[in-house]
Amino acid sequence: MKTEGYAPKILVFSTDKISDPGIDQAGLRKLHYSPKVYVISLPCSSGVKPRWIMKAFEEGFDGVFIAADGHECSYSPKCAEYTNNIIVEAQRLMKERNINTKRIRMAAICSVCAEPFVNHMGTFSKILSELGSVKNEIASNS
Amino acid sequence: MKQRIGVYICHCGGNISDYVDVEQLSKLIANEDNVVISKDVMFACSDSNQKEMIQDIQEKQLDAIVVASCSPKLHTHTFRNVALRAGINPYNYVQVNVREQCSWAHSDTPLDATVKAYGLVRAGINRVAYSEALENIEIEAQKAVAVIGAGVAGMRAAIELARLGNSVYLIEKEEQVGGRVAQSGKLFMTGEDGKTLTQRLLNEVKSLSQINLFTKATLEKVSGSIGNFTIDVNVDGNLLKLNVGAVLVTTGFDFYQPTKNEYGFGQTQRVITLQEFNQLIENNTTELIIEGRPVKNIAYIYCVGNRQSKGPNRYCSRFCCTAAIHSSVRVHERFNGVKAFHFYRDIRTYGKQELLYRQSSLNGDVYLKFEEKEPPIIEVENGYPVVKVKDYLTSKKEIALKADLVVLVTGMVARSDSNQISEKLKIPIGNDKFFNEIHPKLRPVETVINGVYIGGACQGPKNISESVQSALAGVAKINALLQKGKIALEPIVARVNAEACLWCGKCAEVCEYDAIKPLEMNGKMVAQVNIATCKGCGICAPVCPSDAIEIAEYSNQGIESMIAGFAAEAEIKQSETQHEEETEPTHVGMKEYPEEWNKILSCFNGEPLTIPQISDKSALAKELITYHLMTMNRYGIVEPAGLNDDESYNMYKPKKQ
Ligand SMILES: Cc1cc2nc3c(=O)[nH]c(=O)nc-3n(C[C@H](O)[C@H](O)[C@H](O)COP(=O)(O)OP(=O)(O)OC[C@H]3O[C@@H](n4cnc5c(N)ncnc54)[C@H](O)[C@@H]3O)c2cc1C
Ligand code: SF4
Ligand code: SF4
Ligand code: SF4
């Protein structure tokens, strides 16, 4: 379902040392992105639990974005693989609930990635606004 | 669950409250469940507010606090200390980022920013409600430090670290140490020769057995974390593994290289940079000679490659006014009959360096002022540069000067390889490509990476004394960190719910730090976490099939209640904020301004002013002016007018009604 001009709500999982400073820098430099973006910062992007992602959809977030550490992760060289496993598991759960799997996205964001973060939020908002509200999707699918 | 929560929402002197309706927010939050106090405060981090918070916590018997202010990277420790001093556990505190991730990020849509801030604060309250009291963990720390870059800053830091009893690995990429200073002749303000100074430091470095100096050495790889970094260094082709507790980066700066034709550069040998000129002074003894002929007229052009209103080099390099004037004074000392003409934008010989400017004026040097919008133009006539400029000191009179030599007073830029260091150590670089500290005023030598510090000119332009000062500040921080051989770490580690754990071993499989081992408990095997080696990364948590392992502070309840808190955006009364915006300019008439507003307005004389300037003119305290300007800005009486020249203060001007 397409909703014209719909401003989707996005939950971002960022990481304390790598992607959150990048997101802070976007603010510091007043590079604007959608005010419907909310951020939870964790130690590592491989620590996001799929149930938290599902909780976000239940609470009306239209999309979940994982600002991953990727190869920059100071905890594990396999971080990108682990974060990807989390996405795969979340998508499995989403399919069970008939939630469009495009509503979850991941990209590596580093501590100086202010512009890339803002661009990602722009593109993701666009995709999500075309999908429309997650509430309609959950309601119409159930 | 915490039921007596105090919430403090910060104006940040306008940085937040210019865009987020902080007052409305704090009133709304006062009605939330479990919130006992909700206040909006001018500067949450100020001493006076910290005292007030302690008083509130004790008088109202608060059991948890939320501060909605700047990024938690800046003030988490400040407010954890407040909690501690007031007698509650520092982990019953949550900082909500309503500045970097709200007011600044959404300064274009203030109403939406307020709506978002409400959700953020709600989430913070939910999270603190589920927060637990945690105790710090102590770990062993290597009493060894890697110092990257052996310029004056790096060498001076290495010497001091060694004297304080630390092992030091001083890693220099060039064959020679001393950085830019080793390439300099006589220095301001001491008159000492650059080579002599760096040789003296090198002798001291060599005399200290705790310092291992590696030249032709570069950083290959960095792993580990504070207290225990492993650093792979390539020393002239050989790989070396070092174990250190902390890292100090002192990689310095590059000279700004003028582009072809910038002020005639590259068109004639008679247009050179300041560092080339300094070499020329050193290489000539009785007479300044260029292209076989004596130099009698020198034109200095200031701020080349600096203070540009567009592009990355917007900063002032601080050292170059003094360096150029110092060179000019040196010329007079060494050679007879040379005339100097200084084409400057502003002279920044701050502090004692002013004495050099005075000396130069006494020597008869001529100073001509230009502005960025009308820079000097250099034309080459018969191989000689002719400088044409409008002199702003004599009502923009057009002046043309035929010079024997033009010296471009070039500033500093970041090292071209700063990206690589930034990538390896994961420390951020700014728009200007210099390394970024956590906070320019409050935490000037720390980076966002725990245990990695910056000093000297790699952080931004500095003269030698400033470079050494910042490097020594890094030394003090590092020594305080490592001296006990133990570091108190945050107790944010994994823990296992023994009842739910089935010992499948999946968590142990993904743990990079070998922190999980099986343990027999009540007749069954369960996972056990070694809290000294656990880094609290949380990678083990999502892989557990029975959701039996979690990280303290990142419990399901904590995170899921935050998500629910974000979702609660609907209760903001949109009309209140919009109403203020619609009615602002007409609603408040001049006669209704408080007395202070009149005093502030009477300071303006057509030019924008900074808060200290208004304070000087009005005799009002700066804090008071900050407060009123913020409100005046909101009511459309004044408006921001950009940064002042050295970018240290915001400027304001009356808004045309
Ligand atoms: C023309 C000119 C004249 C000046 N005159 C004066 C003066 O008279 N008085 C004064 O106070 N100041 C003067 N200055 C400023 C002075 O040069 C600086 O303050 C000083 O050099 C800063 O020291 P530093 O150690 O931070 O950096 P640097 O001198 O740049 O030293 C950095 C060191 O780190 C090394 N390095 C860089 N990258 C790496 C890497 N990746 N790995 C390992 N090593 C690395 C470099 O090789 C170098 O040895 C002048 C500057 C200029 C340009
Ligand atoms: S110190 Fe600042 S004002 Fe002076 S020449 Fe350098 S950049 Fe220009
Ligand atoms: S993954 Fe979970 S169930 Fe398996 S051992 Fe670890 S804590 Fe126990
Ligand atoms: S939190 Fe990280 S370091 Fe700690 S046990 Fe889990 S995987 Fe290992």
mmCIF file of N, CA, C and O in Angstrom, chain B residues 121-194:
data_model
loop_
_atom_site.group_PDB
_atom_site.id
_atom_site.type_symbol
_atom_site.label_atom_id
_atom_site.label_comp_id
_atom_site.label_asym_id
_atom_site.label_seq_id
_atom_site.Cartn_x
_atom_site.Cartn_y
_atom_site.Cartn_z
ATOM 1 N N VAL B 121 12.953 11.385 25.829
ATOM 2 C CA VAL B 121 12.972 11.492 27.289
ATOM 3 C C VAL B 121 12.119 10.384 27.902
ATOM 4 O O VAL B 121 12.505 9.756 28.892
ATOM 5 N N ARG B 122 10.961 10.117 27.289
ATOM 6 C CA ARG B 122 10.115 9.019 27.789
ATOM 7 C C ARG B 122 10.896 7.711 27.807
ATOM 8 O O ARG B 122 10.836 6.946 28.756
ATOM 9 N N ALA B 123 11.623 7.464 26.730
ATOM 10 C CA ALA B 123 12.408 6.228 26.645
ATOM 11 C C ALA B 123 13.450 6.201 27.761
ATOM 12 O O ALA B 123 13.673 5.161 28.392
ATOM 13 N N GLY B 124 14.073 7.358 28.018
ATOM 14 C CA GLY B 124 15.089 7.444 29.072
ATOM 15 C C GLY B 124 14.489 7.132 30.435
ATOM 16 O O GLY B 124 15.093 6.428 31.256
ATOM 17 N N ILE B 125 13.272 7.642 30.664
ATOM 18 C CA ILE B 125 12.604 7.390 31.954
ATOM 19 C C ILE B 125 12.314 5.891 32.091
ATOM 20 O O ILE B 125 12.583 5.276 33.123
ATOM 21 N N ASN B 126 11.784 5.299 31.007
ATOM 22 C CA ASN B 126 11.494 3.857 31.059
ATOM 23 C C ASN B 126 12.767 3.068 31.331
ATOM 24 O O ASN B 126 12.773 2.115 32.099
ATOM 25 N N ARG B 127 13.833 3.501 30.662
ATOM 26 C CA ARG B 127 15.063 2.739 30.813
ATOM 27 C C ARG B 127 15.603 2.844 32.235
ATOM 28 O O ARG B 127 16.025 1.849 32.826
ATOM 29 N N VAL B 128 15.570 4.045 32.784
ATOM 30 C CA VAL B 128 16.125 4.226 34.132
ATOM 31 C C VAL B 128 15.251 3.501 35.156
ATOM 32 O O VAL B 128 15.729 3.031 36.183
ATOM 33 N N ALA B 129 13.955 3.391 34.839
ATOM 34 C CA ALA B 129 13.059 2.703 35.764
ATOM 35 C C ALA B 129 13.498 1.253 35.947
ATOM 36 O O ALA B 129 13.371 0.682 37.020
ATOM 37 N N TYR B 130 14.053 0.658 34.871
ATOM 38 C CA TYR B 130 14.509 -0.734 34.961
ATOM 39 C C TYR B 130 16.005 -0.841 35.260
ATOM 40 O O TYR B 130 16.570 -1.922 35.195
ATOM 41 N N SER B 131 16.650 0.292 35.539
ATOM 42 C CA SER B 131 18.106 0.245 35.739
ATOM 43 C C SER B 131 18.437 -0.437 37.061
ATOM 44 O O SER B 131 17.645 -0.434 37.998
ATOM 45 N N GLU B 132 19.650 -1.027 37.080
ATOM 46 C CA GLU B 132 20.073 -1.720 38.298
ATOM 47 C C GLU B 132 21.286 -1.011 38.877
ATOM 48 O O GLU B 132 22.024 -0.353 38.158
ATOM 49 N N ALA B 133 21.512 -1.221 40.163
ATOM 50 C CA ALA B 133 22.720 -0.702 40.802
ATOM 51 C C ALA B 133 23.868 -1.651 40.452
ATOM 52 O O ALA B 133 23.777 -2.845 40.684
ATOM 53 N N LEU B 134 24.935 -1.113 39.832
ATOM 54 C CA LEU B 134 26.066 -1.972 39.425
ATOM 55 C C LEU B 134 27.359 -1.471 40.063
ATOM 56 O O LEU B 134 27.503 -0.275 40.317
ATOM 57 N N GLU B 135 28.285 -2.379 40.303
ATOM 58 C CA GLU B 135 29.576 -1.985 40.883
ATOM 59 C C GLU B 135 30.686 -2.131 39.843
ATOM 60 O O GLU B 135 30.667 -3.069 39.041
ATOM 61 N N ASN B 136 31.681 -1.216 39.866
ATOM 62 C CA ASN B 136 32.776 -1.250 38.880
ATOM 63 C C ASN B 136 33.630 -2.518 38.974
ATOM 64 O O ASN B 136 33.732 -3.129 40.028
ATOM 65 N N ILE B 137 34.264 -2.858 37.861
ATOM 66 C CA ILE B 137 35.156 -4.027 37.819
ATOM 67 C C ILE B 137 36.577 -3.505 37.609
ATOM 68 O O ILE B 137 36.787 -2.568 36.848
ATOM 69 N N GLU B 138 37.538 -4.121 38.268
ATOM 70 C CA GLU B 138 38.929 -3.684 38.088
ATOM 71 C C GLU B 138 39.666 -4.643 37.172
ATOM 72 O O GLU B 138 39.530 -5.858 37.305
ATOM 73 N N ILE B 139 40.471 -4.093 36.228
ATOM 74 C CA ILE B 139 41.285 -4.983 35.389
ATOM 75 C C ILE B 139 42.759 -4.567 35.451
ATOM 76 O O ILE B 139 43.085 -3.430 35.776
ATOM 77 N N GLU B 140 43.619 -5.514 35.116
ATOM 78 C CA GLU B 140 45.047 -5.227 35.058
ATOM 79 C C GLU B 140 45.312 -4.359 33.819
ATOM 80 O O GLU B 140 44.720 -4.592 32.773
ATOM 81 N N ALA B 141 46.201 -3.363 33.952
ATOM 82 C CA ALA B 141 46.520 -2.532 32.793
ATOM 83 C C ALA B 141 48.017 -2.588 32.527
ATOM 84 O O ALA B 141 48.822 -2.577 33.462
ATOM 85 N N GLN B 142 48.381 -2.661 31.259
ATOM 86 C CA GLN B 142 49.798 -2.625 30.874
ATOM 87 C C GLN B 142 50.337 -1.235 31.175
ATOM 88 O O GLN B 142 49.758 -0.248 30.725
ATOM 89 N N LYS B 143 51.455 -1.183 31.891
ATOM 90 C CA LYS B 143 52.039 0.153 32.139
ATOM 91 C C LYS B 143 52.970 0.512 30.981
ATOM 92 O O LYS B 143 54.154 0.778 31.156
ATOM 93 N N ALA B 144 52.430 0.447 29.801
ATOM 94 C CA ALA B 144 53.211 0.752 28.600
ATOM 95 C C ALA B 144 52.356 1.587 27.665
ATOM 96 O O ALA B 144 51.142 1.422 27.617
ATOM 97 N N VAL B 145 53.021 2.512 26.950
ATOM 98 C CA VAL B 145 52.281 3.444 26.093
ATOM 99 C C VAL B 145 52.924 3.492 24.713
ATOM 100 O O VAL B 145 54.155 3.514 24.602
ATOM 101 N N ALA B 146 52.103 3.501 23.675
ATOM 102 C CA ALA B 146 52.625 3.738 22.325
ATOM 103 C C ALA B 146 52.414 5.208 21.999
ATOM 104 O O ALA B 146 51.290 5.709 22.109
ATOM 105 N N VAL B 147 53.505 5.904 21.643
ATOM 106 C CA VAL B 147 53.389 7.302 21.208
ATOM 107 C C VAL B 147 53.667 7.310 19.710
ATOM 108 O O VAL B 147 54.744 6.884 19.269
ATOM 109 N N ILE B 148 52.686 7.768 18.920
ATOM 110 C CA ILE B 148 52.824 7.702 17.462
ATOM 111 C C ILE B 148 53.252 9.069 16.936
ATOM 112 O O ILE B 148 52.459 10.013 16.942
ATOM 113 N N GLY B 149 54.487 9.177 16.467
ATOM 114 C CA GLY B 149 54.998 10.441 15.931
ATOM 115 C C GLY B 149 56.010 11.056 16.893
ATOM 116 O O GLY B 149 55.673 11.370 18.031
ATOM 117 N N ALA B 150 57.259 11.207 16.433
ATOM 118 C CA ALA B 150 58.305 11.736 17.312
ATOM 119 C C ALA B 150 58.691 13.153 16.909
ATOM 120 O O ALA B 150 59.850 13.468 16.647
ATOM 121 N N GLY B 151 57.693 14.047 16.852
ATOM 122 C CA GLY B 151 57.971 15.480 16.730
ATOM 123 C C GLY B 151 58.222 16.014 18.135
ATOM 124 O O GLY B 151 58.409 15.235 19.077
ATOM 125 N N VAL B 152 58.179 17.345 18.311
ATOM 126 C CA VAL B 152 58.386 17.881 19.661
ATOM 127 C C VAL B 152 57.330 17.348 20.621
ATOM 128 O O VAL B 152 57.643 16.982 21.762
ATOM 129 N N ALA B 153 56.085 17.292 20.147
ATOM 130 C CA ALA B 153 54.997 16.853 21.039
ATOM 131 C C ALA B 153 55.232 15.408 21.477
ATOM 132 O O ALA B 153 55.180 15.099 22.670
ATOM 133 N N GLY B 154 55.509 14.520 20.516
ATOM 134 C CA GLY B 154 55.688 13.104 20.821
ATOM 135 C C GLY B 154 56.908 12.849 21.691
ATOM 136 O O GLY B 154 56.861 12.084 22.653
ATOM 137 N N MET B 155 58.030 13.523 21.373
ATOM 138 C CA MET B 155 59.251 13.286 22.152
ATOM 139 C C MET B 155 59.090 13.782 23.584
ATOM 140 O O MET B 155 59.458 13.118 24.538
ATOM 141 N N ARG B 156 58.518 14.975 23.706
ATOM 142 C CA ARG B 156 58.332 15.550 25.044
ATOM 143 C C ARG B 156 57.414 14.644 25.870
ATOM 144 O O ARG B 156 57.666 14.417 27.055
ATOM 145 N N ALA B 157 56.362 14.119 25.245
ATOM 146 C CA ALA B 157 55.422 13.235 25.955
ATOM 147 C C ALA B 157 56.125 11.943 26.359
ATOM 148 O O ALA B 157 55.980 11.476 27.491
ATOM 149 N N ALA B 158 56.927 11.380 25.431
ATOM 150 C CA ALA B 158 57.610 10.115 25.714
ATOM 151 C C ALA B 158 58.531 10.277 26.926
ATOM 152 O O ALA B 158 58.557 9.437 27.823
ATOM 153 N N ILE B 159 59.269 11.395 26.953
ATOM 154 C CA ILE B 159 60.203 11.635 28.060
ATOM 155 C C ILE B 159 59.455 11.664 29.393
ATOM 156 O O ILE B 159 59.822 11.010 30.361
ATOM 157 N N GLU B 160 58.363 12.401 29.405
ATOM 158 C CA GLU B 160 57.614 12.563 30.658
ATOM 159 C C GLU B 160 56.960 11.249 31.072
ATOM 160 O O GLU B 160 56.971 10.894 32.256
ATOM 161 N N LEU B 161 56.414 10.512 30.110
ATOM 162 C CA LEU B 161 55.790 9.213 30.439
ATOM 163 C C LEU B 161 56.835 8.270 31.036
ATOM 164 O O LEU B 161 56.566 7.552 31.997
ATOM 165 N N ALA B 162 58.033 8.291 30.447
ATOM 166 C CA ALA B 162 59.098 7.415 30.938
ATOM 167 C C ALA B 162 59.510 7.828 32.350
ATOM 168 O O ALA B 162 59.662 6.988 33.236
ATOM 169 N N ARG B 163 59.655 9.127 32.563
ATOM 170 C CA ARG B 163 60.036 9.602 33.901
ATOM 171 C C ARG B 163 59.010 9.205 34.953
ATOM 172 O O ARG B 163 59.337 9.042 36.125
ATOM 173 N N LEU B 164 57.763 9.079 34.533
ATOM 174 C CA LEU B 164 56.708 8.695 35.475
ATOM 175 C C LEU B 164 56.640 7.179 35.655
ATOM 176 O O LEU B 164 55.744 6.659 36.309
ATOM 177 N N GLY B 165 57.570 6.483 35.001
ATOM 178 C CA GLY B 165 57.669 5.045 35.257
ATOM 179 C C GLY B 165 56.943 4.160 34.251
ATOM 180 O O GLY B 165 56.737 2.979 34.502
ATOM 181 N N ASN B 166 56.542 4.707 33.114
ATOM 182 C CA ASN B 166 55.877 3.890 32.097
ATOM 183 C C ASN B 166 56.879 3.452 31.029
ATOM 184 O O ASN B 166 57.817 4.186 30.724
ATOM 185 N N SER B 167 56.664 2.272 30.460
ATOM 186 C CA SER B 167 57.438 1.907 29.274
ATOM 187 C C SER B 167 56.837 2.637 28.089
ATOM 188 O O SER B 167 55.620 2.745 27.992
ATOM 189 N N VAL B 168 57.710 3.135 27.214
ATOM 190 C CA VAL B 168 57.200 3.903 26.075
ATOM 191 C C VAL B 168 57.741 3.346 24.766
ATOM 192 O O VAL B 168 58.941 3.074 24.651
ATOM 193 N N TYR B 169 56.863 3.157 23.805
ATOM 194 C CA TYR B 169 57.284 2.817 22.449
ATOM 195 C C TYR B 169 57.030 4.051 21.598
ATOM 196 O O TYR B 169 55.874 4.435 21.391
ATOM 197 N N LEU B 170 58.104 4.689 21.153
ATOM 198 C CA LEU B 170 57.970 5.921 20.368
ATOM 199 C C LEU B 170 58.132 5.538 18.899
ATOM 200 O O LEU B 170 59.201 5.069 18.489
ATOM 201 N N ILE B 171 57.051 5.728 18.150
ATOM 202 C CA ILE B 171 57.004 5.199 16.781
ATOM 203 C C ILE B 171 57.027 6.343 15.772
ATOM 204 O O ILE B 171 56.078 7.133 15.698
ATOM 205 N N GLU B 172 58.108 6.447 15.010
ATOM 206 C CA GLU B 172 58.284 7.567 14.067
ATOM 207 C C GLU B 172 58.408 7.019 12.652
ATOM 208 O O GLU B 172 59.208 6.123 12.402
ATOM 209 N N LYS B 173 57.625 7.565 11.734
ATOM 210 C CA LYS B 173 57.639 6.996 10.383
ATOM 211 C C LYS B 173 58.867 7.407 9.567
ATOM 212 O O LYS B 173 59.303 6.688 8.686
ATOM 213 N N GLU B 174 59.429 8.571 9.886
ATOM 214 C CA GLU B 174 60.611 9.018 9.134
ATOM 215 C C GLU B 174 61.888 8.410 9.719
ATOM 216 O O GLU B 174 61.876 7.848 10.808
ATOM 217 N N GLU B 175 62.990 8.608 8.998
ATOM 218 C CA GLU B 175 64.267 8.109 9.508
ATOM 219 C C GLU B 175 64.746 9.002 10.665
ATOM 220 O O GLU B 175 65.377 8.550 11.602
ATOM 221 N N GLN B 176 64.445 10.311 10.525
ATOM 222 C CA GLN B 176 64.864 11.286 11.547
ATOM 223 C C GLN B 176 63.679 11.657 12.428
ATOM 224 O O GLN B 176 62.552 11.677 11.948
ATOM 225 N N VAL B 177 63.963 12.000 13.677
ATOM 226 C CA VAL B 177 62.895 12.484 14.545
ATOM 227 C C VAL B 177 62.856 14.015 14.510
ATOM 228 O O VAL B 177 63.658 14.642 13.840
ATOM 229 N N GLY B 178 61.926 14.595 15.245
ATOM 230 C CA GLY B 178 61.909 16.058 15.394
ATOM 231 C C GLY B 178 60.811 16.752 14.601
ATOM 232 O O GLY B 178 60.527 17.919 14.835
ATOM 233 N N GLY B 179 60.221 16.028 13.648
ATOM 234 C CA GLY B 179 59.091 16.581 12.896
ATOM 235 C C GLY B 179 59.428 17.897 12.232
ATOM 236 O O GLY B 179 60.541 18.120 11.762
ATOM 237 N N ARG B 180 58.450 18.793 12.216
ATOM 238 C CA ARG B 180 58.596 20.077 11.512
ATOM 239 C C ARG B 180 59.625 20.973 12.187
ATOM 240 O O ARG B 180 60.236 21.817 11.538
ATOM 241 N N VAL B 181 59.781 20.839 13.497
ATOM 242 C CA VAL B 181 60.679 21.754 14.202
ATOM 243 C C VAL B 181 62.129 21.466 13.818
ATOM 244 O O VAL B 181 62.949 22.384 13.703
ATOM 245 N N ALA B 182 62.427 20.180 13.574
ATOM 246 C CA ALA B 182 63.791 19.833 13.174
ATOM 247 C C ALA B 182 64.142 20.480 11.828
ATOM 248 O O ALA B 182 65.310 20.660 11.505
ATOM 249 N N GLN B 183 63.097 20.838 11.067
ATOM 250 C CA GLN B 183 63.348 21.477 9.766
ATOM 251 C C GLN B 183 63.408 22.997 9.887
ATOM 252 O O GLN B 183 63.562 23.694 8.899
ATOM 253 N N SER B 184 63.220 23.530 11.116
ATOM 254 C CA SER B 184 63.149 24.991 11.273
ATOM 255 C C SER B 184 64.475 25.568 11.753
ATOM 256 O O SER B 184 65.252 24.882 12.413
ATOM 257 N N GLY B 185 64.671 26.833 11.412
ATOM 258 C CA GLY B 185 65.834 27.557 11.935
ATOM 259 C C GLY B 185 65.485 28.143 13.290
ATOM 260 O O GLY B 185 64.889 27.469 14.129
ATOM 261 N N LYS B 186 65.830 29.420 13.493
ATOM 262 C CA LYS B 186 65.561 30.052 14.791
ATOM 263 C C LYS B 186 64.061 30.160 15.023
ATOM 264 O O LYS B 186 63.303 30.520 14.127
ATOM 265 N N LEU B 187 63.645 29.875 16.261
ATOM 266 C CA LEU B 187 62.225 29.800 16.571
ATOM 267 C C LEU B 187 61.772 30.997 17.386
ATOM 268 O O LEU B 187 62.529 31.516 18.208
ATOM 269 N N PHE B 188 60.499 31.404 17.166
ATOM 270 C CA PHE B 188 59.893 32.293 18.151
ATOM 271 C C PHE B 188 59.474 31.390 19.293
ATOM 272 O O PHE B 188 59.234 30.214 19.071
ATOM 273 N N MET B 189 59.341 31.728 20.517
ATOM 274 C CA MET B 189 59.657 33.003 21.115
ATOM 275 C C MET B 189 61.020 32.932 21.800
ATOM 276 O O MET B 189 61.459 33.915 22.384
ATOM 277 N N THR B 190 61.696 31.774 21.730
ATOM 278 C CA THR B 190 62.929 31.614 22.501
ATOM 279 C C THR B 190 64.179 31.985 21.716
ATOM 280 O O THR B 190 65.236 32.206 22.296
ATOM 281 N N GLY B 191 64.089 32.013 20.398
ATOM 282 C CA GLY B 191 65.263 32.295 19.587
ATOM 283 C C GLY B 191 66.156 31.069 19.416
ATOM 284 O O GLY B 191 67.170 31.115 18.712
ATOM 285 N N GLU B 192 65.756 29.960 20.031
ATOM 286 C CA GLU B 192 66.554 28.748 19.917
ATOM 287 C C GLU B 192 66.431 28.180 18.503
ATOM 288 O O GLU B 192 65.409 28.367 17.832
ATOM 289 N N ASP B 193 67.457 27.457 18.104
ATOM 290 C CA ASP B 193 67.438 26.854 16.775
ATOM 291 C C ASP B 193 66.623 25.556 16.814
ATOM 292 O O ASP B 193 66.751 24.771 17.771
ATOM 293 N N GLY B 194 65.782 25.335 15.808
ATOM 294 C CA GLY B 194 64.914 24.158 15.781
ATOM 295 C C GLY B 194 65.678 22.850 15.888
ATOM 296 O O GLY B 194 65.286 21.944 16.632
#
